[in-house]
JSON list of C-alpha atoms in Angstrom, two decimals:
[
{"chain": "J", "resi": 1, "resn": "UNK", "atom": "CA", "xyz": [15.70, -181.23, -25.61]},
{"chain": "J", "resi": 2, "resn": "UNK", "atom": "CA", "xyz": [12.44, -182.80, -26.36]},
{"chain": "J", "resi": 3, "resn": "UNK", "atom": "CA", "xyz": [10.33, -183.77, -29.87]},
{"chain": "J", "resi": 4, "resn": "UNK", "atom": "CA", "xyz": [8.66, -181.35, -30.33]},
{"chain": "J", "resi": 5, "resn": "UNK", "atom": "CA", "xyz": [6.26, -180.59, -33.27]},
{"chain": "J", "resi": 6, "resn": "UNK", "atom": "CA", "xyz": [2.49, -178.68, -34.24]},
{"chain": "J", "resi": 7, "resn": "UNK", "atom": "CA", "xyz": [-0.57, -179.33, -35.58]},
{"chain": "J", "resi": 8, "resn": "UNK", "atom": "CA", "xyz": [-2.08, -176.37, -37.66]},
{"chain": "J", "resi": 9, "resn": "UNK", "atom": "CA", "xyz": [-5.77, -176.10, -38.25]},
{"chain": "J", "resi": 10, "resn": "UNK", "atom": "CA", "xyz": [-7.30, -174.06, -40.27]},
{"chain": "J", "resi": 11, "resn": "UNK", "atom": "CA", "xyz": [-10.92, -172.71, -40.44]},
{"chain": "J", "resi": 12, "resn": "UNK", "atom": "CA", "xyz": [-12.09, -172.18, -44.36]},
{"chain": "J", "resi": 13, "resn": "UNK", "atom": "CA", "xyz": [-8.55, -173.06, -45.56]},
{"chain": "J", "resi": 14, "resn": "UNK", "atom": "CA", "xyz": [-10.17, -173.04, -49.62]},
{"chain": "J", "resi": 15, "resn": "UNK", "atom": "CA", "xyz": [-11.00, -169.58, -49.68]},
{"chain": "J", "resi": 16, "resn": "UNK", "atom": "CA", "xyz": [-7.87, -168.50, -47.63]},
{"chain": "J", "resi": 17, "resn": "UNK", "atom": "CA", "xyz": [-9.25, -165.88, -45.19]},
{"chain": "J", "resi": 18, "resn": "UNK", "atom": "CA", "xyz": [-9.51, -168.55, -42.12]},
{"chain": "J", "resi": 19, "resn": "UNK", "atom": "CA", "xyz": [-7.89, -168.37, -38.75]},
{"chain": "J", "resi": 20, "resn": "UNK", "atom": "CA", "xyz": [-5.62, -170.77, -37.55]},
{"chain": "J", "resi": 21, "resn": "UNK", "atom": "CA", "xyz": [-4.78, -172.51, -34.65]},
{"chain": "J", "resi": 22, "resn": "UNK", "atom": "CA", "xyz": [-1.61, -174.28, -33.41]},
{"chain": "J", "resi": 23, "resn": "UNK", "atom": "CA", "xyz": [-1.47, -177.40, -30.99]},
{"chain": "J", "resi": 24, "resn": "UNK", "atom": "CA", "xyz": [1.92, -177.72, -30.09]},
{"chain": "J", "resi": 25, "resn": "UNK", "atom": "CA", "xyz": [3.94, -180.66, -28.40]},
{"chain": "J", "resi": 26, "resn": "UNK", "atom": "CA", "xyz": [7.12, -180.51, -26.76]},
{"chain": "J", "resi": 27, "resn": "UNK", "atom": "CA", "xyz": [7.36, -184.72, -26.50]},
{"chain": "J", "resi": 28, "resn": "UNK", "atom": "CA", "xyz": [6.00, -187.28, -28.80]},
{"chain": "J", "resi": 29, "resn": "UNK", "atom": "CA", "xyz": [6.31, -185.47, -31.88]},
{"chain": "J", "resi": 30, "resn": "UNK", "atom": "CA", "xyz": [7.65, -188.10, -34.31]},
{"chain": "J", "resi": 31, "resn": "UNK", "atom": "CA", "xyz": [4.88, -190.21, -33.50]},
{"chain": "J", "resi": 32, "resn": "UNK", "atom": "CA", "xyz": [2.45, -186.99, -33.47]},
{"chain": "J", "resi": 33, "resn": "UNK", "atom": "CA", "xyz": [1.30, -188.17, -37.49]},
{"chain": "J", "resi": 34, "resn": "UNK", "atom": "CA", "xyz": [-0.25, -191.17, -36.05]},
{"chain": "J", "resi": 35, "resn": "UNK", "atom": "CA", "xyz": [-1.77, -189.04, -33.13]},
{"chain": "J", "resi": 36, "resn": "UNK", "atom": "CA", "xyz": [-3.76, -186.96, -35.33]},
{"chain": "J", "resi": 37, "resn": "UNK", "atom": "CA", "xyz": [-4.57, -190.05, -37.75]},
{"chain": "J", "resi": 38, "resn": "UNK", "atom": "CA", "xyz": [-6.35, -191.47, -34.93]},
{"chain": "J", "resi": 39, "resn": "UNK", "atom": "CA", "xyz": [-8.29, -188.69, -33.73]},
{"chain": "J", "resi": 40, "resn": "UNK", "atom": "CA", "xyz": [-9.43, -188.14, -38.07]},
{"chain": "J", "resi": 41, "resn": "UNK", "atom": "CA", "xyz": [-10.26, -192.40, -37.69]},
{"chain": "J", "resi": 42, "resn": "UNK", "atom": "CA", "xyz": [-12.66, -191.73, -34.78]},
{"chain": "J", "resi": 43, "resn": "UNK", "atom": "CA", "xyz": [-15.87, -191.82, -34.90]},
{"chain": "J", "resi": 44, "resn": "UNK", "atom": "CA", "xyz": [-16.09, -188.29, -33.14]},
{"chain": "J", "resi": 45, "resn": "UNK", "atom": "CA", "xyz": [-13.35, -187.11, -35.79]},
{"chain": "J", "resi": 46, "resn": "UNK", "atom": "CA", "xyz": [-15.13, -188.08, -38.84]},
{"chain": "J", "resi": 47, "resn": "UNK", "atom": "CA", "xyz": [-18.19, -186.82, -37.75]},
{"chain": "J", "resi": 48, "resn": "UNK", "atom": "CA", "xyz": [-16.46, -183.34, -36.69]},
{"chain": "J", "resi": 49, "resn": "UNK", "atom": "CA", "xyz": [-13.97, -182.75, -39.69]},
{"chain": "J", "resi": 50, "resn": "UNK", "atom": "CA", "xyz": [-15.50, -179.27, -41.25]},
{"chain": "J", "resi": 51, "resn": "UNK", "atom": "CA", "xyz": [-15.97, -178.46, -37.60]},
{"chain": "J", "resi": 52, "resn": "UNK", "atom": "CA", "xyz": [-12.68, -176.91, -36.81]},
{"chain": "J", "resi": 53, "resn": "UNK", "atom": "CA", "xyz": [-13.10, -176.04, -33.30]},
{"chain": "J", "resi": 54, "resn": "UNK", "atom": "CA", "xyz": [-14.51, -179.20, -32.28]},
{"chain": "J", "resi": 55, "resn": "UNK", "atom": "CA", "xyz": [-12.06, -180.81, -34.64]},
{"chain": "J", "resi": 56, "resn": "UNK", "atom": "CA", "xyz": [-9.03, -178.89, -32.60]},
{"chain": "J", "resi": 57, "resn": "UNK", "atom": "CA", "xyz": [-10.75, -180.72, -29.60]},
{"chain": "J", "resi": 58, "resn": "UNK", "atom": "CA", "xyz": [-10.87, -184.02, -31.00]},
{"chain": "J", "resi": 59, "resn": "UNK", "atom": "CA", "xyz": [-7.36, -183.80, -31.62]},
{"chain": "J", "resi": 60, "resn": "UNK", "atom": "CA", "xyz": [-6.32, -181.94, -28.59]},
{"chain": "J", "resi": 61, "resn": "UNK", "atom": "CA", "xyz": [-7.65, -184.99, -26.47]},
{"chain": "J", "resi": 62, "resn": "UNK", "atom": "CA", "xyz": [-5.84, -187.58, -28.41]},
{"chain": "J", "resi": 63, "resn": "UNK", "atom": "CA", "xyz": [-2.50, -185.81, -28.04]},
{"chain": "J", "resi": 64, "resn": "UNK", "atom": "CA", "xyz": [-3.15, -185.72, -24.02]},
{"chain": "J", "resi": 65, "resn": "UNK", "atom": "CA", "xyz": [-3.46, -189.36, -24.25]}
]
């Protein structure tokens, strides 16, 4: 069993030649939209959100929370 869900980012999504990277959950993933609305909110997030490799981070850290 589980809830399970992903998180996709993607490095120069516009111009469609970027590389992707998938976060996955196994639990908490019907409350994984608010997860990754709170890492965006932070201060760290809004700061980082063209980084995508820090951004993964941000994110990453929330979800272990």
């Amino acid at each position: 069993m589980g809830d399970r869900a992903n998180v996709k980012i993607t490095e120069n999504y516009d111009s469609g030649e970027g590389s992707s990277v998938y976060l996955y959950t196994h639990w908490g993933g019907s409350e994984l939209h608010a997860t990754v609305a709170a890492a965006l909110a932070s201060e760290a997030g809004r700061s980082r959100v063209m980084d995508s490799s820090y951004l993964a981070r941000i994110i990453f850290e929330e979800m272990l929370q």
